[in-house]
């Protein structure tokens, strides 16, 4: 294993719900959960301070029911609750392999986890705990991209990592277009102007305003998170 130093010390990783379902059509795939926990543990063992934001698309997305007649705000609250389920699943998987964690929810639910308190989260990070932020912003009409960017800024992260099923940002969807080319690097402005849909525009502009780079990489292959953090392998940097 490479001993190259980490390019960033304090990182926020966004783990999409969709990724956690693996090849299943819904829910959490235990093998995928275990694999991502192992990758996170490896990065923590290399000295990174790590926070996570969980998505909820494997369980529920507000827009899907809103599109079929449900009030959008209520549907989005259901989506936020789905992100809490994923956060608890990740916490369980991480603690099983010896990584100390805390879950903080933007919607207070004391019996389940801590409420989001910025200073407390910073203290957890200093103590080497992985902080998992759940329930997004606690506000409807967002996906988890914007909370990921906001928490990265609030925690003073050096980079925002977006783990996806493809190894970076492409000119077109590589699953549909054989001629799609991967970008090594992009500016925030290019992503916005080309409407590349890497993340929500609000997340990209928040990262631009705070000069926090976004690294888009594939989280599917075991060990890739650490590799990319060491500047090896394939990924796209937006800065
Ligand atoms: N959501 C929300 N506000 C937030 C974060 C999430 O309303 O600040 C809701 C929204 O309905 C969203 C769902 O939670 O669709 C799940 O998050 P997301 O779609 O980002 O999941 P992912 O794509 O990462 O699996």
Coordinates of C-alpha atoms and ligand atoms in Angstrom, one line a residue:
X1 CA 0.0 0.0 0.0
X2 CA 1.2 3.5 -0.9
X3 CA 2.5 5.6 2.0
X4 CA 2.2 8.9 0.0
X5 CA 1.0 11.8 2.2
X6 CA -2.7 12.8 2.1
X7 CA -3.3 15.8 -0.1
X8 CA -6.1 17.1 2.2
X9 CA -6.2 16.6 6.0
X10 CA -9.8 17.5 6.8
X11 CA -12.4 16.2 4.4
X12 CA -16.1 15.9 3.9
X13 CA -17.2 12.9 2.0
X14 CA -20.7 12.8 0.5
X15 CA -22.1 9.3 0.4
X16 CA -25.1 9.1 -1.8
X17 CA -28.0 6.9 -0.7
X18 CA -28.1 5.6 -4.2
X19 CA -24.6 4.2 -3.9
X20 CA -25.5 2.3 -0.6
X21 CA -28.1 0.2 -2.4
X22 CA -25.4 -1.5 -4.5
X23 CA -27.0 -3.4 -7.3
X24 CA -30.4 -3.7 -5.5
X25 CA -33.3 -1.6 -6.6
X26 CA -34.0 -0.2 -3.1
X27 CA -32.6 0.0 0.4
X28 CA -29.1 -0.8 1.8
X29 CA -26.9 -3.5 0.5
X30 CA -24.8 -4.9 3.5
X31 CA -21.8 -5.7 1.3
X32 CA -21.7 -2.2 -0.1
X33 CA -22.1 -0.8 3.4
X34 CA -19.2 -2.9 4.7
X35 CA -17.0 -1.9 1.8
X36 CA -17.5 1.8 2.1
X37 CA -17.0 1.5 5.9
X38 CA -13.6 -0.2 5.3
X39 CA -12.6 2.5 2.9
X40 CA -13.5 5.2 5.4
X41 CA -11.7 3.4 8.2
X42 CA -8.5 3.2 6.0
X43 CA -8.6 7.0 5.4
X44 CA -9.1 7.7 9.1
X45 CA -6.1 5.4 10.0
X46 CA -4.0 7.5 7.7
X47 CA -4.7 10.5 9.8
X48 CA -7.6 12.3 8.0
X49 CA -10.2 14.2 9.9
X50 CA -13.4 13.0 8.3
X51 CA -17.0 14.1 8.1
X52 CA -19.7 12.4 6.1
X53 CA -23.0 13.6 4.7
X54 CA -25.4 10.8 3.8
X55 CA -28.0 11.0 1.0
X56 CA -31.3 9.2 1.0
X57 CA -32.1 8.3 -2.6
X58 CA -31.9 4.5 -1.9
X59 CA -35.0 4.9 0.3
X60 CA -36.8 8.0 -0.6
X61 CA -36.5 11.1 -2.7
X62 CA -38.9 14.0 -2.2
X63 CA -39.3 14.8 -5.9
X64 CA -40.5 11.3 -6.7
X65 CA -43.7 11.5 -4.6
X66 CA -44.1 15.2 -5.1
X67 CA -44.3 14.4 -8.9
X68 CA -47.2 12.1 -8.1
X69 CA -49.3 14.6 -6.2
X70 CA -47.9 14.7 -2.6
X71 CA -47.0 18.1 -1.2
X72 CA -43.3 18.7 -1.9
X73 CA -42.3 19.9 1.5
X74 CA -43.8 16.8 3.3
X75 CA -42.2 14.5 0.7
X76 CA -38.8 16.2 1.3
X77 CA -39.1 15.7 5.1
X78 CA -39.5 12.0 4.3
X79 CA -36.4 12.1 2.2
X80 CA -34.5 13.8 5.1
X81 CA -35.6 11.0 7.4
X82 CA -34.2 8.5 4.9
X83 CA -30.8 10.2 5.2
X84 CA -31.0 9.5 9.0
X85 CA -31.5 5.8 8.4
X86 CA -28.5 5.7 6.1
X87 CA -26.4 7.7 8.7
X88 CA -27.3 5.1 11.4
X89 CA -26.4 2.2 9.1
X90 CA -23.0 3.8 8.3
X91 CA -22.4 4.5 12.0
X92 CA -23.1 0.8 12.8
X93 CA -20.8 -0.4 10.1
X94 CA -18.0 1.9 11.1
X95 CA -18.3 1.2 14.8
X96 CA -18.2 -2.6 14.1
X97 CA -14.7 -2.1 12.7
X98 CA -13.5 0.1 15.5
X99 CA -14.0 3.6 14.1
X100 CA -15.5 6.1 16.6
X101 CA -18.4 8.1 15.2
X102 CA -21.1 10.5 16.1
X103 CA -24.3 11.2 14.1
X104 CA -25.6 14.7 14.2
X105 CA -29.0 15.5 12.7
X106 CA -30.2 18.8 11.4
X107 CA -33.7 17.8 12.6
X108 CA -33.3 17.2 16.3
X109 CA -34.2 13.7 17.4
X110 CA -32.5 13.2 20.8
X111 CA -33.5 9.5 21.3
X112 CA -31.6 8.6 18.1
X113 CA -28.6 10.9 17.7
X114 CA -27.1 14.3 18.6
X115 CA -28.6 17.5 17.2
X116 CA -26.4 19.4 14.8
X117 CA -24.1 21.7 16.9
X118 CA -21.2 23.1 14.9
X119 CA -18.8 23.5 17.8
X120 CA -19.5 20.1 19.1
X121 CA -19.0 18.6 15.7
X122 CA -15.6 20.4 15.4
X123 CA -14.6 19.0 18.8
X124 CA -15.5 15.4 17.7
X125 CA -13.3 15.8 14.7
X126 CA -10.4 17.0 16.8
X127 CA -10.8 13.9 18.9
X128 CA -10.5 11.7 15.8
X129 CA -14.2 10.8 15.6
X130 CA -16.0 10.6 12.2
X131 CA -19.0 12.9 12.3
X132 CA -21.9 11.8 10.2
X133 CA -24.3 14.7 9.3
X134 CA -27.9 13.5 8.7
X135 CA -31.2 15.1 7.7
X136 CA -29.5 17.5 5.2
X137 CA -30.2 21.1 6.0
X138 CA -33.4 20.3 7.9
X139 CA -35.2 22.2 5.2
X140 CA -37.1 21.0 2.2
X141 CA -36.5 21.9 -1.5
X142 CA -32.9 20.8 -1.3
X143 CA -31.0 17.6 -2.1
X144 CA -28.0 16.5 0.1
X145 CA -25.5 18.3 -2.2
X146 CA -26.0 21.7 -0.6
X147 CA -25.8 20.4 3.0
X148 CA -22.6 18.6 2.0
X149 CA -21.1 21.8 0.8
X150 CA -22.4 23.8 3.7
X151 CA -21.1 21.4 6.3
X152 CA -17.7 21.3 4.5
X153 CA -17.5 25.1 4.8
X154 CA -18.7 25.1 8.4
X155 CA -16.2 22.5 9.4
X156 CA -13.4 24.3 7.6
X157 CA -12.7 21.3 5.4
X158 CA -9.8 21.3 2.9
X159 CA -11.9 19.5 0.3
X160 CA -15.3 18.1 -0.5
X161 CA -15.2 14.6 -1.9
X162 CA -18.1 13.3 -3.9
X163 CA -18.0 9.5 -4.2
X164 CA -20.0 8.3 -7.2
X165 CA -20.3 5.2 -9.4
X166 CA -18.2 6.8 -12.2
X167 CA -14.6 7.9 -11.8
X168 CA -15.0 11.7 -12.4
X169 CA -16.9 14.2 -14.5
X170 CA -17.4 13.5 -18.2
X171 CA -18.4 15.5 -21.2
X172 CA -21.5 13.3 -21.4
X173 CA -22.9 10.3 -19.5
X174 CA -20.2 7.6 -20.0
X175 CA -22.8 4.9 -19.5
X176 CA -24.8 6.1 -22.5
X177 CA -22.2 7.7 -24.8
X178 CA -19.0 5.8 -25.7
X179 CA -17.3 9.0 -26.9
X180 CA -17.7 10.8 -23.5
X181 CA -14.4 12.1 -22.2
X182 CA -13.4 12.6 -18.6
X183 CA -12.1 15.9 -17.3
X184 CA -9.0 15.9 -15.1
X185 CA -9.9 19.3 -13.8
X186 CA -12.5 21.9 -14.2
X187 CA -13.2 25.4 -12.7
X188 CA -16.4 26.0 -10.7
X189 CA -17.4 28.4 -13.4
X190 CA -17.0 25.8 -16.2
X191 CA -19.2 23.4 -14.3
X192 CA -21.9 26.0 -13.8
X193 CA -21.7 27.4 -17.4
X194 CA -21.6 23.9 -19.1
X195 CA -24.4 22.8 -16.7
X196 CA -22.4 19.6 -16.1
X197 CA -24.8 18.5 -13.2
X198 CA -22.0 17.2 -11.0
X199 CA -23.8 18.6 -8.0
X200 CA -26.6 21.1 -7.5
X201 CA -25.6 24.6 -8.6
X202 CA -26.1 26.0 -5.0
X203 CA -23.4 23.5 -3.8
X204 CA -21.0 24.4 -6.5
X205 CA -21.3 28.1 -5.9
X206 CA -20.9 27.7 -2.1
X207 CA -17.7 25.9 -2.7
X208 CA -16.5 28.5 -5.2
X209 CA -17.3 31.3 -2.8
X210 CA -15.3 29.5 0.0
X211 CA -12.5 28.2 -2.3
X212 CA -13.0 24.6 -1.3
X213 CA -12.1 22.2 -4.0
X214 CA -14.5 19.4 -5.0
X215 CA -13.1 16.0 -5.9
X216 CA -15.3 13.6 -7.9
X217 CA -14.2 10.0 -7.8
X218 CA -15.5 6.4 -8.0
X219 CA -16.2 5.0 -4.6
X220 CA -17.1 1.6 -6.1
X221 CA -13.6 0.1 -6.1
X222 CA -12.2 -0.9 -2.7
X223 CA -9.3 1.3 -1.6
X224 CA -10.0 4.1 -4.1
X225 CA -10.9 6.7 -1.5
X226 CA -7.4 6.6 0.0
X227 CA -5.7 6.3 -3.4
X228 CA -7.4 9.5 -4.6
X229 CA -6.7 11.3 -1.4
X230 CA -3.0 10.5 -2.0
X231 CA -3.3 12.0 -5.5
X232 CA -3.2 8.7 -7.3
X233 CA -5.7 7.1 -9.6
X234 CA -8.4 8.7 -11.6
X235 CA -10.7 11.5 -10.6
X236 CA -11.8 15.1 -11.5
X237 CA -10.9 18.1 -9.4
X238 CA -13.1 21.2 -9.5
X239 CA -11.4 24.2 -8.1
Ligands
LIG1 N1 -33.7 16.5 1.4 C1 -34.2 17.7 1.7 N2 -33.4 18.7 2.3 C2 -32.1 18.5 2.5 C3 -31.5 17.3 2.2 C4 -32.3 16.3 1.6 O1 -35.4 18.0 1.5 O2 -31.4 19.4 3.0 C5 -34.6 15.4 0.9 C6 -34.9 15.5 -0.5 O3 -36.2 15.0 -0.7 C7 -33.9 14.5 -1.2 C8 -33.9 13.4 -0.1 O4 -33.9 14.1 1.1 O5 -34.3 14.1 -2.4 C9 -32.7 12.5 -0.2 O6 -31.5 13.1 -0.5 P1 -30.7 13.0 -1.9 O7 -31.8 13.0 -3.0 O8 -29.7 14.0 -2.0 O9 -30.1 11.5 -1.9 P2 -28.9 10.9 -2.8 O10 -29.1 11.4 -4.2 O11 -27.6 11.4 -2.2 O12 -29.1 9.4 -2.6

